[in-house]
Structures are given as structure tokens and as C-alpha cells.
């Protein structure tokens, strides 16, 4: 028995008790012999040790599962269920226990947390060829690591719901990748307490200094797209942005503005339209731009899908591309070289970004400590095809 005491920490013993008491604690009714004797035996075997240690500015605070259970007014098995992501805990109880776990800085040791062979991939929305490129990149890395990918969609919300976080905690994947999404504070705390690492790809907003993220040089891409049009001789250049709440969208428009200002051209607010990165927005906002009395001779469309919508608007109005209108997209989706005419665009290395995000989250899963936050930006590049040319001659 002494040998066992030397090997097992009180954290492990308490968790063993939790399972044992849950199975057999009903013998003899509440407070029955089995439950009492089990706890007494554990107490006698070893002095209490901390489940985890948190260091503050003045002192080191410790807490065992049993202490957290007493503070929460629940049983040790209930705390164990919360830690293990079990669904059969009342929401109010779970919230109370989670708050105490966070307050005590409790995190399951990585060696104790059995991981399922999964990577969770969460999209802001899936209805896009853009999403397929991301899935392909994550699948490439997951396949090599012998893992499978679980897809989720947050239905247009920038953070997934609480139910999703509970499901992930129960699945215990190797890690979570969030695309154009993020986590609220409680979701981050829940995943952190389960030692489930997460990475944000192309974050919608500022993910925070402590959140690893993978992005692209969106500002540079917007600059390159607009500078290409300026170099061709265009002076009336419009833009269709993505959602203003998305950081990548704002960065692309900022690059567009910077290119115009550098060239000494005015930034006309009437030539900047707000889209949503979908084909329909490109068509709708394209019609508005092209019906303008002093219409632009070139448009930076924000992304490839909006560029395709703009193509449709130009055809409807009898404008030829590139003779009457030059168009530049962003992303370089597989369809870009095959539309008529082939689309000039800014290549965003989506598959490579997804691969980098998957490799980073697996590196974090293998890390024993708490690694420093990582922010990686992959380079964008201009791909010139046939949708851009010099501006039409006056009167043509």
C-alpha cells in the first residue's frame, strides 16, 4: 500500500474514488458504508496533495477535486463529470463548478487527458468553395497524423454556441481550428481546462495576444490588386468589401485606399460598396457601381465570389471584360482560371494556411507546457490573367 501511495497523487486517487463512489455509493443509502469507507481509505493512504497548482503574485494556491466539490456544494463525482465533459450535469451546476475550476487555475494534466483521434474544424459558414480549400488543407495534415476531421458550422455567428463547446469537451479532440470565427471567454476557459488547444485561422476580429492564429497578408493583397489597376492607367477604381466586422475585409480595403493615396488618386466613398463575400453581393453591389453616372473603369471585388457576381452584373449591362471594365478578385479559387475571361486575382494560400493551422494545433497538443502565442501570416501574391487591361478610350 505504501508503494501505491508513492506513485498516485491525491488527484488520481480522488478521481478513482469518484468513479467508485458513483458506481457503488448507493449501497446502504446516502452516506452508506461503501462511500464512507472508500473515502476514509483514500484519506488514510496518503496526505492530501494539490490537484493542480496556481501561482499568484503573493502565494501559491492549491485545490483538490474534493475541495472544489465542497466549495461548489456538489459531490466529487459531479466535479469529475464536469472535468470529463459529461453531459449529465445541470447547466447551473456545471457553470458553478467551471467557475471554481477557473478560479483555482485547475487544468487536467496532459498525460491524464485521453484524446480522441479527431481535429474539430469550425466554420463561420460552409457555403463556399473557399471552405473546400480549407477542408482540403486540414484533411492533408489530419490524414498524415492518423486523425479524422469533425466539421461544425456556427451558422453565420462569429462564435459557436455553448452546446458546441460542451460537445467538444466531451469528444476531447487533439485540437480545434476555428475559421473566421472565435471563442468567447467561457468557451476558451472550458477548452483550456480540458487541455484542448485551439487555433484561429483568418480571425474575424482581434483574437487576442494569447491566441495562436494563422492569417494572410490581406493589406498587402489589397494594395497589390489596386496598384496593378493603377499601373494599367485606371483612375476611377471601385471596390466591393466584405463584412465590415471582419478584420481581413477591413485590411483589404485599407490596402486599396493606400494604393490610391500613394498614386495621388482620390478615394471616392461612392465607389466603395459593402458586400458579404458572396456571389449575390458582387452582383447587387456591382450593378450599383456600374450604373453610377461616372462609373468606375475597374473594380477590386474583395474576393473571387464577389468578382463572379460582378461579371454577371457587367454582362447584364452590356459591358465587356476587360475592354469596358477591369476586374480583380481575391483568393484564387480553383474556378478563377476557368471563368470567361480568366480572372486576375490575389492568391491567398488557403490550403497552405489550413495546413499550417492544423500543424500548429497538433504541435500545441504535443507541447507539455504552455507555449507562447503564435501569430503567422502567409504571403499573398497577384496572379494576372485576362480580366484586366487598360481603361477604355474616351468616347468608346
mmCIF file of C-alpha atoms in Angstrom:
data_model
loop_
_atom_site.group_PDB
_atom_site.id
_atom_site.type_symbol
_atom_site.label_atom_id
_atom_site.label_comp_id
_atom_site.label_asym_id
_atom_site.label_seq_id
_atom_site.Cartn_x
_atom_site.Cartn_y
_atom_site.Cartn_z
ATOM 1 C CA UNK A 1 0.000 0.000 0.000
ATOM 2 C CA UNK A 2 2.908 2.390 0.647
ATOM 3 C CA UNK A 3 4.209 1.793 -2.878
ATOM 4 C CA UNK A 4 0.801 2.703 -4.294
ATOM 5 C CA UNK A 5 0.736 5.842 -2.175
ATOM 6 C CA UNK A 6 4.116 6.942 -3.507
ATOM 7 C CA UNK A 7 3.006 6.566 -7.135
ATOM 8 C CA UNK A 8 -0.522 8.000 -7.108
ATOM 9 C CA UNK A 9 -1.254 11.639 -6.374
ATOM 10 C CA UNK A 10 -4.349 12.547 -4.426
ATOM 11 C CA UNK A 11 -5.767 13.945 -7.671
ATOM 12 C CA UNK A 12 -5.732 10.484 -9.252
ATOM 13 C CA UNK A 13 -6.983 8.838 -6.058
ATOM 14 C CA UNK A 14 -9.857 11.271 -5.778
ATOM 15 C CA UNK A 15 -10.836 10.603 -9.380
ATOM 16 C CA UNK A 16 -10.678 6.859 -8.683
ATOM 17 C CA UNK A 17 -12.921 7.439 -5.699
ATOM 18 C CA UNK A 18 -15.285 9.495 -7.828
ATOM 19 C CA UNK A 19 -15.847 6.640 -10.242
ATOM 20 C CA UNK A 20 -16.032 4.034 -7.458
ATOM 21 C CA UNK A 21 -18.466 6.066 -5.384
ATOM 22 C CA UNK A 22 -20.623 6.809 -8.405
ATOM 23 C CA UNK A 23 -20.966 3.091 -9.123
ATOM 24 C CA UNK A 24 -21.403 1.790 -5.582
ATOM 25 C CA UNK A 25 -22.285 4.787 -3.411
ATOM 26 C CA UNK A 26 -25.970 3.873 -3.256
ATOM 27 C CA UNK A 27 -25.273 0.776 -1.163
ATOM 28 C CA UNK A 28 -26.691 1.479 2.261
ATOM 29 C CA UNK A 29 -28.340 4.725 1.099
ATOM 30 C CA UNK A 30 -26.909 8.230 1.244
ATOM 31 C CA UNK A 31 -23.737 8.286 3.266
ATOM 32 C CA UNK A 32 -23.722 4.488 3.198
ATOM 33 C CA UNK A 33 -20.856 2.293 4.350
ATOM 34 C CA UNK A 34 -19.200 1.823 0.966
ATOM 35 C CA UNK A 35 -18.981 5.535 0.222
ATOM 36 C CA UNK A 36 -17.687 6.398 3.723
ATOM 37 C CA UNK A 37 -15.169 3.600 3.894
ATOM 38 C CA UNK A 38 -13.877 4.366 0.396
ATOM 39 C CA UNK A 39 -13.179 7.980 1.307
ATOM 40 C CA UNK A 40 -11.669 7.005 4.668
ATOM 41 C CA UNK A 41 -9.372 4.505 2.973
ATOM 42 C CA UNK A 42 -8.152 7.083 0.468
ATOM 43 C CA UNK A 43 -7.588 9.625 3.228
ATOM 44 C CA UNK A 44 -5.595 7.110 5.214
ATOM 45 C CA UNK A 45 -3.456 6.069 2.279
ATOM 46 C CA UNK A 46 -1.827 9.427 1.595
ATOM 47 C CA UNK A 47 -1.803 13.009 2.805
ATOM 48 C CA UNK A 48 -3.727 15.375 0.512
ATOM 49 C CA UNK A 49 -1.794 16.763 -2.457
ATOM 50 C CA UNK A 50 -2.911 19.503 -4.834
ATOM 51 C CA UNK A 51 -4.819 18.546 -7.946
ATOM 52 C CA UNK A 52 -3.032 21.397 -9.672
ATOM 53 C CA UNK A 53 -1.033 24.411 -8.564
ATOM 54 C CA UNK A 54 -1.609 28.025 -9.468
ATOM 55 C CA UNK A 55 0.979 30.636 -8.581
ATOM 56 C CA UNK A 56 -0.135 34.159 -7.812
ATOM 57 C CA UNK A 57 1.883 37.274 -7.034
ATOM 58 C CA UNK A 58 1.951 36.572 -3.283
ATOM 59 C CA UNK A 59 1.422 32.898 -2.709
ATOM 60 C CA UNK A 60 0.852 29.511 -4.226
ATOM 61 C CA UNK A 61 -2.742 28.301 -4.038
ATOM 62 C CA UNK A 62 -3.752 24.659 -4.287
ATOM 63 C CA UNK A 63 -7.023 22.835 -4.625
ATOM 64 C CA UNK A 64 -8.024 19.181 -4.783
ATOM 65 C CA UNK A 65 -11.089 17.902 -6.534
ATOM 66 C CA UNK A 66 -12.631 17.196 -3.120
ATOM 67 C CA UNK A 67 -12.057 20.794 -2.006
ATOM 68 C CA UNK A 68 -13.595 22.134 -5.215
ATOM 69 C CA UNK A 69 -16.572 19.816 -4.706
ATOM 70 C CA UNK A 70 -17.104 21.078 -1.133
ATOM 71 C CA UNK A 71 -16.833 24.700 -2.251
ATOM 72 C CA UNK A 72 -19.359 24.122 -5.047
ATOM 73 C CA UNK A 73 -21.718 22.205 -2.773
ATOM 74 C CA UNK A 74 -21.629 19.109 -5.002
ATOM 75 C CA UNK A 75 -20.139 15.652 -4.864
ATOM 76 C CA UNK A 76 -16.681 14.688 -6.113
ATOM 77 C CA UNK A 77 -18.270 12.537 -8.861
ATOM 78 C CA UNK A 78 -20.064 15.645 -10.148
ATOM 79 C CA UNK A 79 -16.784 17.577 -10.366
ATOM 80 C CA UNK A 80 -15.281 14.595 -12.180
ATOM 81 C CA UNK A 81 -18.187 14.615 -14.656
ATOM 82 C CA UNK A 82 -17.642 18.305 -15.382
ATOM 83 C CA UNK A 83 -13.921 17.748 -15.879
ATOM 84 C CA UNK A 84 -14.614 14.848 -18.218
ATOM 85 C CA UNK A 85 -17.151 16.789 -20.275
ATOM 86 C CA UNK A 86 -20.064 14.532 -19.329
ATOM 87 C CA UNK A 87 -23.463 15.848 -20.439
ATOM 88 C CA UNK A 88 -25.466 14.648 -17.417
ATOM 89 C CA UNK A 89 -24.788 17.722 -15.262
ATOM 90 C CA UNK A 90 -27.305 20.542 -14.799
ATOM 91 C CA UNK A 91 -26.218 23.746 -16.587
ATOM 92 C CA UNK A 92 -26.251 25.828 -13.399
ATOM 93 C CA UNK A 93 -24.176 23.229 -11.558
ATOM 94 C CA UNK A 94 -21.737 22.942 -14.445
ATOM 95 C CA UNK A 95 -21.321 26.726 -14.574
ATOM 96 C CA UNK A 96 -20.661 26.866 -10.806
ATOM 97 C CA UNK A 97 -18.053 24.102 -10.963
ATOM 98 C CA UNK A 98 -16.407 25.557 -14.085
ATOM 99 C CA UNK A 99 -16.099 28.926 -12.366
ATOM 100 C CA UNK A 100 -14.378 27.352 -9.354
ATOM 101 C CA UNK A 101 -12.049 25.335 -11.589
ATOM 102 C CA UNK A 102 -11.070 28.548 -13.357
ATOM 103 C CA UNK A 103 -10.679 30.425 -10.079
ATOM 104 C CA UNK A 104 -8.287 27.763 -8.786
ATOM 105 C CA UNK A 105 -6.429 27.622 -12.105
ATOM 106 C CA UNK A 106 -7.166 23.918 -12.413
ATOM 107 C CA UNK A 107 -6.140 22.179 -15.631
ATOM 108 C CA UNK A 108 -6.079 18.460 -16.272
ATOM 109 C CA UNK A 109 -2.550 17.265 -16.808
ATOM 110 C CA UNK A 110 -1.974 16.461 -20.454
ATOM 111 C CA UNK A 111 -0.772 12.978 -19.643
ATOM 112 C CA UNK A 112 -4.072 12.254 -17.921
ATOM 113 C CA UNK A 113 -6.314 13.558 -20.685
ATOM 114 C CA UNK A 114 -7.033 10.794 -23.180
ATOM 115 C CA UNK A 115 -7.544 12.336 -26.602
ATOM 116 C CA UNK A 116 -9.810 11.066 -29.332
ATOM 117 C CA UNK A 117 -8.254 10.796 -32.830
ATOM 118 C CA UNK A 118 -10.040 13.931 -34.056
ATOM 119 C CA UNK A 119 -9.487 17.545 -35.080
ATOM 120 C CA UNK A 120 -12.515 19.831 -34.754
ATOM 121 C CA UNK A 121 -12.837 22.288 -37.652
ATOM 122 C CA UNK A 122 -15.350 25.105 -37.093
ATOM 123 C CA UNK A 123 -16.551 27.419 -39.869
ATOM 124 C CA UNK A 124 -18.395 30.698 -39.665
ATOM 125 C CA UNK A 125 -20.288 29.302 -42.687
ATOM 126 C CA UNK A 126 -19.696 26.403 -45.062
ATOM 127 C CA UNK A 127 -21.497 27.502 -48.243
ATOM 128 C CA UNK A 128 -18.418 28.391 -50.256
ATOM 129 C CA UNK A 129 -15.736 26.921 -52.493
ATOM 130 C CA UNK A 130 -13.404 28.824 -50.141
ATOM 131 C CA UNK A 131 -14.350 26.404 -47.347
ATOM 132 C CA UNK A 132 -13.444 23.395 -49.510
ATOM 133 C CA UNK A 133 -9.862 24.633 -49.871
ATOM 134 C CA UNK A 134 -9.586 24.952 -46.082
ATOM 135 C CA UNK A 135 -11.048 21.485 -45.514
ATOM 136 C CA UNK A 136 -8.570 20.041 -48.008
ATOM 137 C CA UNK A 137 -5.619 21.559 -46.139
ATOM 138 C CA UNK A 138 -6.735 20.325 -42.713
ATOM 139 C CA UNK A 139 -7.512 16.872 -44.132
ATOM 140 C CA UNK A 140 -3.994 16.637 -45.593
ATOM 141 C CA UNK A 141 -2.410 17.071 -42.174
ATOM 142 C CA UNK A 142 -5.015 15.006 -40.296
ATOM 143 C CA UNK A 143 -4.609 12.088 -42.688
ATOM 144 C CA UNK A 144 -0.834 12.017 -42.201
ATOM 145 C CA UNK A 145 -1.344 12.063 -38.417
ATOM 146 C CA UNK A 146 -3.937 9.263 -38.495
ATOM 147 C CA UNK A 147 -6.737 11.597 -37.402
ATOM 148 C CA UNK A 148 -10.240 12.383 -38.643
ATOM 149 C CA UNK A 149 -11.861 15.811 -39.024
ATOM 150 C CA UNK A 150 -15.159 16.850 -37.418
ATOM 151 C CA UNK A 151 -16.870 19.741 -39.241
ATOM 152 C CA UNK A 152 -19.069 22.307 -37.492
ATOM 153 C CA UNK A 153 -20.738 25.500 -38.685
ATOM 154 C CA UNK A 154 -21.705 28.430 -36.482
ATOM 155 C CA UNK A 155 -24.494 29.496 -38.897
ATOM 156 C CA UNK A 156 -23.027 32.927 -39.572
ATOM 157 C CA UNK A 157 -22.248 33.709 -35.921
ATOM 158 C CA UNK A 158 -18.699 34.734 -35.095
ATOM 159 C CA UNK A 159 -18.634 32.403 -32.077
ATOM 160 C CA UNK A 160 -20.125 28.909 -31.831
ATOM 161 C CA UNK A 161 -22.829 28.209 -29.243
ATOM 162 C CA UNK A 162 -22.361 26.816 -25.739
ATOM 163 C CA UNK A 163 -23.714 23.421 -26.792
ATOM 164 C CA UNK A 164 -20.839 23.119 -29.249
ATOM 165 C CA UNK A 165 -18.255 23.781 -26.523
ATOM 166 C CA UNK A 166 -19.748 21.049 -24.312
ATOM 167 C CA UNK A 167 -19.709 18.601 -27.215
ATOM 168 C CA UNK A 168 -16.063 19.352 -27.960
ATOM 169 C CA UNK A 169 -15.153 18.894 -24.285
ATOM 170 C CA UNK A 170 -16.878 15.502 -24.335
ATOM 171 C CA UNK A 171 -15.147 14.462 -27.613
ATOM 172 C CA UNK A 172 -11.692 15.539 -26.398
ATOM 173 C CA UNK A 173 -10.165 16.076 -29.835
ATOM 174 C CA UNK A 174 -6.473 16.691 -30.374
ATOM 175 C CA UNK A 175 -7.359 20.307 -31.061
ATOM 176 C CA UNK A 176 -9.803 22.829 -32.512
ATOM 177 C CA UNK A 177 -9.374 25.058 -35.578
ATOM 178 C CA UNK A 178 -11.786 27.984 -35.917
ATOM 179 C CA UNK A 179 -12.118 29.622 -39.352
ATOM 180 C CA UNK A 180 -13.370 33.240 -39.467
ATOM 181 C CA UNK A 181 -14.698 32.520 -36.008
ATOM 182 C CA UNK A 182 -13.599 32.893 -32.417
ATOM 183 C CA UNK A 183 -14.376 31.841 -28.861
ATOM 184 C CA UNK A 184 -15.917 33.793 -26.035
ATOM 185 C CA UNK A 185 -14.194 33.867 -22.659
ATOM 186 C CA UNK A 186 -16.152 30.971 -21.160
ATOM 187 C CA UNK A 187 -15.509 28.744 -24.189
ATOM 188 C CA UNK A 188 -11.803 29.492 -24.087
ATOM 189 C CA UNK A 189 -11.725 28.693 -20.367
ATOM 190 C CA UNK A 190 -13.589 25.418 -20.939
ATOM 191 C CA UNK A 191 -11.195 24.200 -23.644
ATOM 192 C CA UNK A 192 -8.172 25.360 -21.655
ATOM 193 C CA UNK A 193 -9.360 23.494 -18.559
ATOM 194 C CA UNK A 194 -9.545 20.307 -20.684
ATOM 195 C CA UNK A 195 -6.100 20.940 -22.233
ATOM 196 C CA UNK A 196 -7.712 21.111 -25.685
ATOM 197 C CA UNK A 197 -5.593 23.501 -27.789
ATOM 198 C CA UNK A 198 -7.200 25.795 -30.347
ATOM 199 C CA UNK A 199 -6.008 27.901 -33.280
ATOM 200 C CA UNK A 200 -7.911 30.610 -35.159
ATOM 201 C CA UNK A 201 -7.481 30.767 -38.935
ATOM 202 C CA UNK A 202 -8.153 34.099 -40.651
ATOM 203 C CA UNK A 203 -9.618 35.590 -37.448
ATOM 204 C CA UNK A 204 -12.733 37.727 -37.865
ATOM 205 C CA UNK A 205 -11.509 40.185 -35.227
ATOM 206 C CA UNK A 206 -8.510 40.586 -32.981
ATOM 207 C CA UNK A 207 -8.142 37.105 -31.436
ATOM 208 C CA UNK A 208 -6.012 38.398 -28.552
ATOM 209 C CA UNK A 209 -2.294 38.243 -27.921
ATOM 210 C CA UNK A 210 -2.541 34.837 -26.231
ATOM 211 C CA UNK A 211 -4.473 33.086 -29.039
ATOM 212 C CA UNK A 212 -2.445 31.306 -31.743
ATOM 213 C CA UNK A 213 -3.670 32.298 -35.212
ATOM 214 C CA UNK A 214 -2.922 31.838 -38.895
ATOM 215 C CA UNK A 215 -3.702 34.552 -41.413
ATOM 216 C CA UNK A 216 -2.641 36.077 -44.724
ATOM 217 C CA UNK A 217 -1.225 39.446 -45.734
ATOM 218 C CA UNK A 218 -4.631 40.922 -46.595
ATOM 219 C CA UNK A 219 -3.500 44.555 -46.573
ATOM 220 C CA UNK A 220 -0.637 43.780 -48.927
ATOM 221 C CA UNK A 221 -3.036 41.862 -51.187
ATOM 222 C CA UNK A 222 -5.459 44.787 -51.418
ATOM 223 C CA UNK A 223 -2.531 47.093 -52.134
ATOM 224 C CA UNK A 224 -1.180 44.831 -54.906
ATOM 225 C CA UNK A 225 -4.588 44.413 -56.562
ATOM 226 C CA UNK A 226 -5.252 48.161 -56.688
ATOM 227 C CA UNK A 227 -1.699 49.089 -57.659
ATOM 228 C CA UNK A 228 -1.992 46.704 -60.632
ATOM 229 C CA UNK A 229 -5.066 48.620 -61.817
ATOM 230 C CA UNK A 230 -3.359 51.988 -61.272
ATOM 231 C CA UNK A 231 -0.335 50.821 -63.271
ATOM 232 C CA UNK A 232 -2.676 49.923 -66.151
ATOM 233 C CA UNK A 233 -3.821 53.536 -66.211
ATOM 234 C CA UNK A 234 -7.141 53.400 -64.336
ATOM 235 C CA UNK A 235 -8.083 56.422 -62.230
ATOM 236 C CA UNK A 236 -11.726 55.556 -61.394
ATOM 237 C CA UNK A 237 -11.322 52.354 -59.378
ATOM 238 C CA UNK A 238 -14.178 50.934 -57.309
ATOM 239 C CA UNK A 239 -14.117 48.357 -54.519
ATOM 240 C CA UNK A 240 -16.556 45.855 -53.052
ATOM 241 C CA UNK A 241 -15.590 44.970 -49.494
ATOM 242 C CA UNK A 242 -16.554 42.012 -47.353
ATOM 243 C CA UNK A 243 -18.334 42.321 -43.980
ATOM 244 C CA UNK A 244 -17.009 45.339 -42.105
ATOM 245 C CA UNK A 245 -16.801 43.350 -38.852
ATOM 246 C CA UNK A 246 -14.184 41.018 -40.371
ATOM 247 C CA UNK A 247 -10.568 42.029 -39.934
ATOM 248 C CA UNK A 248 -9.476 40.542 -43.279
ATOM 249 C CA UNK A 249 -12.113 42.571 -45.130
ATOM 250 C CA UNK A 250 -11.091 45.843 -43.497
ATOM 251 C CA UNK A 251 -7.412 45.133 -44.209
ATOM 252 C CA UNK A 252 -8.065 44.581 -47.935
ATOM 253 C CA UNK A 253 -9.974 47.858 -48.255
ATOM 254 C CA UNK A 254 -7.235 49.647 -46.306
ATOM 255 C CA UNK A 255 -4.722 48.303 -48.831
ATOM 256 C CA UNK A 256 -6.951 49.572 -51.667
ATOM 257 C CA UNK A 257 -7.081 53.040 -50.081
ATOM 258 C CA UNK A 258 -3.322 53.072 -49.519
ATOM 259 C CA UNK A 259 -2.644 52.270 -53.198
ATOM 260 C CA UNK A 260 -4.894 55.102 -54.382
ATOM 261 C CA UNK A 261 -3.420 57.610 -51.932
ATOM 262 C CA UNK A 262 0.137 56.611 -52.850
ATOM 263 C CA UNK A 263 -0.688 57.175 -56.520
ATOM 264 C CA UNK A 264 -2.170 60.591 -55.721
ATOM 265 C CA UNK A 265 -5.692 59.479 -56.677
ATOM 266 C CA UNK A 266 -8.761 60.491 -54.642
ATOM 267 C CA UNK A 267 -10.618 57.902 -52.563
ATOM 268 C CA UNK A 268 -14.252 58.330 -53.589
ATOM 269 C CA UNK A 269 -16.617 56.885 -50.916
ATOM 270 C CA UNK A 270 -19.287 56.469 -53.619
ATOM 271 C CA UNK A 271 -17.073 53.856 -55.298
ATOM 272 C CA UNK A 272 -16.725 51.675 -52.177
ATOM 273 C CA UNK A 273 -19.605 49.244 -51.586
ATOM 274 C CA UNK A 274 -20.114 46.869 -48.678
ATOM 275 C CA UNK A 275 -20.592 43.206 -49.562
ATOM 276 C CA UNK A 276 -20.575 39.931 -47.665
ATOM 277 C CA UNK A 277 -18.078 37.827 -49.676
ATOM 278 C CA UNK A 278 -20.896 36.067 -51.587
ATOM 279 C CA UNK A 279 -21.745 35.969 -55.298
ATOM 280 C CA UNK A 280 -25.072 37.758 -54.794
ATOM 281 C CA UNK A 281 -23.390 40.730 -53.095
ATOM 282 C CA UNK A 282 -20.964 41.084 -56.001
ATOM 283 C CA UNK A 283 -23.877 41.136 -58.428
ATOM 284 C CA UNK A 284 -26.009 43.542 -56.402
ATOM 285 C CA UNK A 285 -23.243 45.991 -55.493
ATOM 286 C CA UNK A 286 -21.758 45.642 -58.964
ATOM 287 C CA UNK A 287 -24.993 46.881 -60.524
ATOM 288 C CA UNK A 288 -24.903 49.922 -58.234
ATOM 289 C CA UNK A 289 -21.318 50.736 -59.151
ATOM 290 C CA UNK A 290 -21.779 50.235 -62.878
ATOM 291 C CA UNK A 291 -24.987 52.306 -63.009
ATOM 292 C CA UNK A 292 -23.174 55.252 -61.445
ATOM 293 C CA UNK A 293 -23.188 58.307 -63.791
ATOM 294 C CA UNK A 294 -19.380 58.389 -63.630
ATOM 295 C CA UNK A 295 -18.863 54.658 -63.281
ATOM 296 C CA UNK A 296 -15.503 53.089 -62.437
ATOM 297 C CA UNK A 297 -13.450 51.556 -65.226
ATOM 298 C CA UNK A 298 -12.010 48.971 -62.835
ATOM 299 C CA UNK A 299 -13.167 47.266 -59.639
ATOM 300 C CA UNK A 300 -11.315 45.432 -56.879
ATOM 301 C CA UNK A 301 -14.032 42.939 -55.934
ATOM 302 C CA UNK A 302 -12.801 41.906 -52.453
ATOM 303 C CA UNK A 303 -12.898 38.179 -53.192
ATOM 304 C CA UNK A 304 -13.398 35.815 -56.128
ATOM 305 C CA UNK A 305 -17.057 35.067 -55.435
ATOM 306 C CA UNK A 306 -17.956 38.747 -55.477
ATOM 307 C CA UNK A 307 -15.891 39.115 -58.664
ATOM 308 C CA UNK A 308 -18.045 36.455 -60.320
ATOM 309 C CA UNK A 309 -21.166 38.325 -59.249
ATOM 310 C CA UNK A 310 -19.652 41.472 -60.760
ATOM 311 C CA UNK A 311 -19.069 39.563 -64.024
ATOM 312 C CA UNK A 312 -22.800 38.836 -64.127
ATOM 313 C CA UNK A 313 -23.718 42.472 -63.451
ATOM 314 C CA UNK A 314 -21.396 43.649 -66.254
ATOM 315 C CA UNK A 315 -22.918 41.196 -68.762
ATOM 316 C CA UNK A 316 -26.418 42.308 -67.794
ATOM 317 C CA UNK A 317 -25.469 45.936 -68.527
ATOM 318 C CA UNK A 318 -23.713 45.076 -71.802
ATOM 319 C CA UNK A 319 -20.197 45.805 -70.527
ATOM 320 C CA UNK A 320 -17.295 43.699 -71.749
ATOM 321 C CA UNK A 321 -14.483 42.456 -69.507
ATOM 322 C CA UNK A 322 -11.745 43.667 -69.807
ATOM 323 C CA UNK A 323 -12.484 46.020 -72.737
ATOM 324 C CA UNK A 324 -15.001 48.135 -70.785
ATOM 325 C CA UNK A 325 -14.302 47.027 -67.219
ATOM 326 C CA UNK A 326 -11.296 45.506 -65.463
ATOM 327 C CA UNK A 327 -11.937 43.181 -62.504
ATOM 328 C CA UNK A 328 -9.598 41.857 -59.798
ATOM 329 C CA UNK A 329 -10.649 39.240 -57.242
ATOM 330 C CA UNK A 330 -9.037 37.839 -54.107
ATOM 331 C CA UNK A 331 -8.432 34.179 -53.061
ATOM 332 C CA UNK A 332 -7.562 32.497 -56.401
ATOM 333 C CA UNK A 333 -10.166 29.768 -56.062
ATOM 334 C CA UNK A 334 -9.875 26.777 -58.440
ATOM 335 C CA UNK A 335 -12.637 28.266 -60.619
ATOM 336 C CA UNK A 336 -10.722 31.539 -61.231
ATOM 337 C CA UNK A 337 -8.695 30.345 -64.275
ATOM 338 C CA UNK A 338 -11.800 28.784 -65.899
ATOM 339 C CA UNK A 339 -14.283 31.648 -65.962
ATOM 340 C CA UNK A 340 -14.570 33.814 -69.069
ATOM 341 C CA UNK A 341 -12.340 35.718 -69.161
ATOM 342 C CA UNK A 342 -9.937 34.074 -66.670
ATOM 343 C CA UNK A 343 -9.906 36.164 -63.502
ATOM 344 C CA UNK A 344 -6.978 38.289 -62.385
ATOM 345 C CA UNK A 345 -6.869 37.830 -58.627
ATOM 346 C CA UNK A 346 -4.785 37.900 -55.470
ATOM 347 C CA UNK A 347 -3.767 34.412 -54.443
ATOM 348 C CA UNK A 348 -4.475 33.692 -50.797
ATOM 349 C CA UNK A 349 -2.793 30.365 -49.954
ATOM 350 C CA UNK A 350 -5.900 28.859 -48.351
ATOM 351 C CA UNK A 351 -4.784 25.221 -48.413
ATOM 352 C CA UNK A 352 -1.361 26.118 -47.043
ATOM 353 C CA UNK A 353 -2.951 28.297 -44.337
ATOM 354 C CA UNK A 354 -5.183 25.391 -43.296
ATOM 355 C CA UNK A 355 -2.223 23.018 -43.249
ATOM 356 C CA UNK A 356 -0.269 25.479 -41.097
ATOM 357 C CA UNK A 357 -3.213 25.801 -38.685
ATOM 358 C CA UNK A 358 -3.544 22.014 -38.388
ATOM 359 C CA UNK A 359 0.191 21.538 -37.813
ATOM 360 C CA UNK A 360 0.202 24.297 -35.202
ATOM 361 C CA UNK A 361 -2.725 22.854 -33.247
ATOM 362 C CA UNK A 362 -1.066 19.400 -33.234
ATOM 363 C CA UNK A 363 2.211 20.973 -32.061
ATOM 364 C CA UNK A 364 0.292 22.627 -29.225
ATOM 365 C CA UNK A 365 -1.326 19.282 -28.347
ATOM 366 C CA UNK A 366 2.116 17.690 -28.019
ATOM 367 C CA UNK A 367 3.537 20.576 -26.016
ATOM 368 C CA UNK A 368 3.920 19.769 -22.327
ATOM 369 C CA UNK A 369 3.985 23.355 -21.129
ATOM 370 C CA UNK A 370 2.076 26.445 -22.176
ATOM 371 C CA UNK A 371 3.786 27.649 -25.358
ATOM 372 C CA UNK A 372 3.957 31.312 -26.292
ATOM 373 C CA UNK A 373 1.160 32.566 -28.539
ATOM 374 C CA UNK A 374 1.921 32.333 -32.240
ATOM 375 C CA UNK A 375 0.721 34.637 -34.993
ATOM 376 C CA UNK A 376 1.617 33.533 -38.535
ATOM 377 C CA UNK A 377 0.791 35.409 -41.730
ATOM 378 C CA UNK A 378 1.328 33.729 -45.092
ATOM 379 C CA UNK A 379 2.147 35.871 -48.109
ATOM 380 C CA UNK A 380 -0.408 36.763 -50.779
ATOM 381 C CA UNK A 381 0.554 37.271 -54.432
ATOM 382 C CA UNK A 382 -1.002 38.848 -57.520
ATOM 383 C CA UNK A 383 -1.974 36.434 -60.318
ATOM 384 C CA UNK A 384 -2.516 38.325 -63.571
ATOM 385 C CA UNK A 385 -4.883 36.726 -66.089
ATOM 386 C CA UNK A 386 -7.246 38.171 -68.707
ATOM 387 C CA UNK A 387 -9.805 40.185 -66.725
ATOM 388 C CA UNK A 388 -7.662 43.335 -66.542
ATOM 389 C CA UNK A 389 -6.469 45.750 -69.214
ATOM 390 C CA UNK A 390 -6.015 49.470 -69.706
ATOM 391 C CA UNK A 391 -9.067 51.738 -69.366
ATOM 392 C CA UNK A 392 -11.341 52.196 -72.384
ATOM 393 C CA UNK A 393 -10.576 55.127 -74.639
ATOM 394 C CA UNK A 394 -12.664 58.235 -74.112
ATOM 395 C CA UNK A 395 -15.867 58.032 -76.152
ATOM 396 C CA UNK A 396 -15.535 54.308 -76.842
#
